[in-house]
Amino acid sequence: MSHKHDDSPQTASAAAQPAPNHHASHPGFSGAGGLVVALSFLFGRTEAAQLAIRLADLQRGERLVDVGCGPGVAVRQARIAGAEVIGVDPAPVMLRVARARWRSGSAVDWRLGAAEKLPVADGWADVVWSLSTVHHWADIGAGLAETHRVLAPGGRLVVLERRIGDPGARGTAGHGWTAEQAESFAEHCRRQGFARAEVGVHRGRGPILSVVAWR
Ligand SMILES: C[S@@+](CC[C@H](N)C(=O)[O-])C[C@H]1O[C@@H](n2cnc3c(N)ncnc32)[C@H](O)[C@@H]1O
């Protein structure tokens, strides 16, 4: 794993970089197709959840908001690690699968909502994370303003995205970020008032990009 520190001064280049939410126009997950996708998201996602726990330095008893939690694999891992968790997703089908899959022994607060208007009180969270989801956010500025609002001072934001080579790629090949999109998102974090934002690259089943930002 390599980890790159990025404290470079703000430049106009962020505006010129490819938007880190290039799938903002995705119609969302619903119906039978959405159910199939939700079920598929139950598999192969534990490694990313463990990476998020490590990058967030999530401690037992801390409060986490998972933005775009899908069917909740990462929420489940955070619960096992001893965190108190609110799982937020705009797709009812995702929350239905999450509630059914983790109905026993999980005590998770599942809430319908989106990054741009989080159903969470000001300053509630020690950690906010969003895994394989920011490329879908409708509005990066609104999502980051909401993230900043719900984080307590000193709280951490962790974002993970699969690394892709081409921001114009179609279908599943387009679900993720290029390195430039990760840098662009980190720049958005700094502009939103986060004290620091770092981009990292990690090797797992495939390359994963992270942005960690401190409120
Ligand atoms: C690829 S799935 C990832 C699910 C989960 N985080 C995981 O890693 O398994 C993307 C999720 O983002 C959700 N989503 C889409 N737009 C969103 C938004 N604006 N705010 C929050 N979540 C969103 C989708 O409903 C979907 O559950």
Coordinates of C-alpha atoms and ligand atoms in Angstrom, one line a residue:
M1 CA 0.0 0.0 0.0
S2 CA 1.3 3.4 -0.8
H3 CA 0.0 6.5 0.9
K4 CA 0.5 10.0 -0.5
H5 CA 0.3 13.1 1.6
D6 CA -1.2 16.0 -0.3
D7 CA -1.0 19.5 1.3
S8 CA -0.5 21.3 -2.0
P9 CA -2.0 24.8 -2.1
Q10 CA -5.4 25.3 -3.7
T11 CA -5.2 26.0 -7.4
A12 CA -7.7 26.6 -10.2
S13 CA -6.9 23.1 -11.4
A14 CA -9.6 21.4 -9.3
A15 CA -12.2 23.0 -11.5
A16 CA -10.5 21.7 -14.6
Q17 CA -10.3 18.2 -13.3
P18 CA -12.9 15.6 -14.1
A19 CA -15.9 15.7 -11.8
P20 CA -15.7 13.0 -9.1
N21 CA -19.4 12.4 -9.4
H22 CA -19.5 11.4 -13.1
H23 CA -22.4 9.0 -12.4
A24 CA -24.6 11.6 -10.7
S25 CA -27.3 11.0 -13.4
H26 CA -27.5 7.3 -12.5
P27 CA -31.3 6.6 -12.1
G28 CA -30.8 4.8 -8.8
F29 CA -31.6 1.3 -7.7
S30 CA -35.2 0.0 -7.6
G31 CA -37.5 -2.8 -8.7
A32 CA -36.4 -6.4 -9.4
G33 CA -33.1 -5.2 -11.0
G34 CA -32.4 -3.1 -7.9
L35 CA -33.0 -6.1 -5.7
V36 CA -30.5 -8.3 -7.7
V37 CA -27.9 -5.5 -7.5
A38 CA -28.5 -5.1 -3.7
L39 CA -28.1 -8.9 -3.2
S40 CA -24.9 -8.8 -5.3
F41 CA -23.5 -6.1 -3.0
L42 CA -23.6 -8.5 -0.1
F43 CA -20.6 -10.3 -1.5
G44 CA -16.9 -9.4 -1.9
R45 CA -17.1 -6.1 0.1
T46 CA -15.6 -7.0 3.4
E47 CA -12.1 -6.1 2.4
A48 CA -13.1 -2.5 1.6
A49 CA -15.0 -2.3 4.9
Q50 CA -11.9 -3.4 6.8
L51 CA -9.8 -0.8 4.9
A52 CA -12.3 1.9 5.8
I53 CA -12.1 0.9 9.5
R54 CA -8.3 1.1 9.4
L55 CA -8.2 4.4 7.5
A56 CA -10.8 5.9 9.8
D57 CA -9.0 4.5 12.9
L58 CA -12.5 3.6 14.0
Q59 CA -12.6 3.0 17.8
R60 CA -15.0 0.9 19.9
G61 CA -17.9 3.2 21.0
E62 CA -17.4 5.8 18.2
R63 CA -20.3 7.0 16.1
L64 CA -20.3 6.3 12.4
V65 CA -22.5 7.4 9.5
D66 CA -22.3 5.2 6.4
V67 CA -23.4 7.4 3.5
G68 CA -24.8 5.1 0.7
C69 CA -24.6 2.0 2.9
G70 CA -26.3 -0.2 0.3
P71 CA -27.2 -3.6 1.9
G72 CA -24.9 -2.9 4.8
V73 CA -21.8 -5.1 4.7
A74 CA -19.5 -2.2 5.9
V75 CA -22.1 -1.2 8.5
R76 CA -22.0 -4.8 9.8
Q77 CA -18.2 -4.8 10.0
A78 CA -18.3 -1.4 11.9
R79 CA -20.8 -2.9 14.3
I80 CA -18.5 -5.9 14.9
A81 CA -15.7 -3.3 15.6
G82 CA -17.9 -1.8 18.3
A83 CA -19.1 1.4 16.6
E84 CA -22.6 2.9 16.9
V85 CA -23.8 3.2 13.3
I86 CA -26.4 5.0 11.2
G87 CA -26.7 3.6 7.7
V88 CA -28.1 6.0 5.1
D89 CA -29.2 5.2 1.6
P90 CA -31.6 6.8 -0.9
A91 CA -32.7 3.4 -2.3
P92 CA -35.5 1.7 -0.3
V93 CA -34.5 -1.6 -1.9
M94 CA -31.0 -1.4 -0.4
L95 CA -32.4 -0.7 3.1
R96 CA -34.9 -3.5 2.8
V97 CA -32.1 -6.0 2.0
A98 CA -30.0 -4.5 4.8
R99 CA -32.7 -4.9 7.4
A100 CA -33.5 -8.4 6.3
R101 CA -29.9 -9.6 6.2
W102 CA -28.7 -8.1 9.5
R103 CA -32.0 -8.3 11.4
S104 CA -30.4 -10.2 14.4
G105 CA -27.8 -8.8 16.7
S106 CA -26.9 -5.7 14.7
A107 CA -28.8 -2.8 16.3
V108 CA -28.3 -0.5 13.3
D109 CA -30.3 2.6 12.7
W110 CA -31.1 2.4 9.0
R111 CA -32.3 5.7 7.5
L112 CA -33.6 6.7 4.1
G113 CA -31.7 9.7 2.8
A114 CA -28.9 10.9 0.6
A115 CA -25.5 12.6 1.0
E116 CA -27.0 15.9 0.0
K117 CA -29.4 16.0 2.9
L118 CA -28.3 13.6 5.6
P119 CA -31.0 12.6 8.2
V120 CA -28.4 13.0 11.0
A121 CA -28.1 15.7 13.8
D122 CA -25.3 18.3 13.7
G123 CA -22.0 17.0 15.1
W124 CA -23.3 13.5 15.8
A125 CA -20.6 11.5 14.1
D126 CA -16.9 10.8 14.8
V127 CA -16.6 9.2 11.4
V128 CA -18.5 9.5 8.1
W129 CA -17.6 7.1 5.3
S130 CA -18.9 6.6 1.8
L131 CA -17.7 3.5 0.0
S132 CA -18.1 3.1 -3.8
T133 CA -20.7 5.8 -3.6
V134 CA -19.3 9.4 -4.1
H135 CA -19.2 8.8 -7.9
H136 CA -23.1 8.7 -7.6
W137 CA -23.5 11.8 -5.4
A138 CA -25.8 14.3 -7.2
D139 CA -24.0 17.3 -5.7
I140 CA -20.5 17.1 -4.3
G141 CA -20.6 20.5 -2.6
A142 CA -23.9 19.8 -0.9
G143 CA -22.7 16.3 0.1
L144 CA -19.5 17.7 1.6
A145 CA -21.4 20.5 3.4
E146 CA -23.7 17.9 5.0
T147 CA -20.7 15.6 5.9
H148 CA -19.0 18.6 7.5
R149 CA -22.2 19.4 9.4
V150 CA -22.8 16.0 10.9
L151 CA -19.1 15.4 11.9
A152 CA -17.9 16.5 15.3
P153 CA -14.8 18.7 15.4
G154 CA -11.8 16.4 14.7
G155 CA -14.1 13.9 13.0
R156 CA -12.9 11.9 10.0
L157 CA -14.3 11.5 6.5
V158 CA -13.2 8.3 4.6
V159 CA -14.1 7.8 1.0
L160 CA -13.1 4.8 -1.1
E161 CA -13.5 4.2 -4.8
R162 CA -12.3 1.5 -7.1
R163 CA -9.5 2.9 -9.3
I164 CA -10.5 3.1 -13.0
G165 CA -8.4 4.2 -16.0
D166 CA -10.9 6.2 -18.0
P167 CA -13.4 8.6 -16.5
G168 CA -15.5 8.2 -19.7
A169 CA -15.8 4.4 -19.3
R170 CA -19.3 3.1 -19.6
G171 CA -21.1 0.4 -17.6
T172 CA -19.5 -1.1 -14.6
A173 CA -16.1 -0.1 -15.9
G174 CA -17.0 3.5 -15.1
H175 CA -17.9 2.9 -11.4
G176 CA -15.0 4.3 -9.6
W177 CA -12.4 7.1 -9.9
T178 CA -9.3 8.0 -11.8
A179 CA -6.4 9.2 -9.7
E180 CA -7.3 12.7 -11.0
Q181 CA -10.8 12.4 -9.7
A182 CA -9.5 11.4 -6.2
E183 CA -7.3 14.5 -6.2
S184 CA -10.3 16.6 -7.3
F185 CA -12.4 15.3 -4.5
A186 CA -9.7 16.0 -1.9
E187 CA -9.5 19.5 -3.2
H188 CA -13.3 19.8 -2.8
C189 CA -12.8 18.7 0.8
R190 CA -10.3 21.4 1.5
R191 CA -12.5 24.1 -0.1
Q192 CA -15.4 22.8 2.1
G193 CA -13.4 23.7 5.2
F194 CA -11.9 20.3 6.1
A195 CA -8.5 20.9 7.8
R196 CA -6.6 18.3 5.8
A197 CA -7.4 15.8 3.0
E198 CA -5.1 13.0 1.9
V199 CA -5.3 10.7 -1.2
G200 CA -4.1 7.1 -0.9
V201 CA -3.8 4.1 -3.2
H202 CA -4.3 0.6 -1.8
R203 CA -3.8 -2.8 -3.3
G204 CA -6.5 -5.4 -2.6
R205 CA -8.4 -7.5 -5.1
G206 CA -7.9 -4.5 -7.3
P207 CA -6.5 -1.0 -6.8
I208 CA -8.6 1.2 -4.5
L209 CA -8.3 5.0 -4.1
S210 CA -9.0 6.6 -0.8
V211 CA -9.5 10.2 0.4
V212 CA -9.3 10.8 4.2
A213 CA -10.3 14.3 5.4
W214 CA -10.2 15.7 8.9
R215 CA -12.8 18.2 10.1
Ligands
LIG1 C1 -22.1 0.8 -5.5 S1 -23.3 0.9 -4.2 C2 -22.2 0.8 -2.8 C3 -23.0 0.3 -1.6 C4 -22.1 0.2 -0.3 N1 -21.5 1.4 0.1 C5 -21.0 -0.9 -0.6 O1 -19.8 -0.5 -0.7 O2 -21.4 -2.1 -0.7 C6 -23.7 2.7 -4.3 C7 -24.7 3.1 -3.3 O3 -24.9 4.5 -3.2 C8 -26.2 4.8 -3.1 N2 -26.4 6.2 -3.6 C9 -26.6 6.7 -4.8 N3 -26.7 8.0 -4.8 C10 -26.5 8.4 -3.5 C11 -26.4 9.7 -2.9 N4 -26.6 10.9 -3.6 N5 -26.2 9.8 -1.6 C12 -26.0 8.6 -0.9 N6 -26.0 7.4 -1.4 C13 -26.2 7.3 -2.7 C14 -26.9 3.8 -3.9 O4 -28.3 3.7 -3.6 C15 -26.1 2.5 -3.6 O5 -26.6 1.9 -2.5

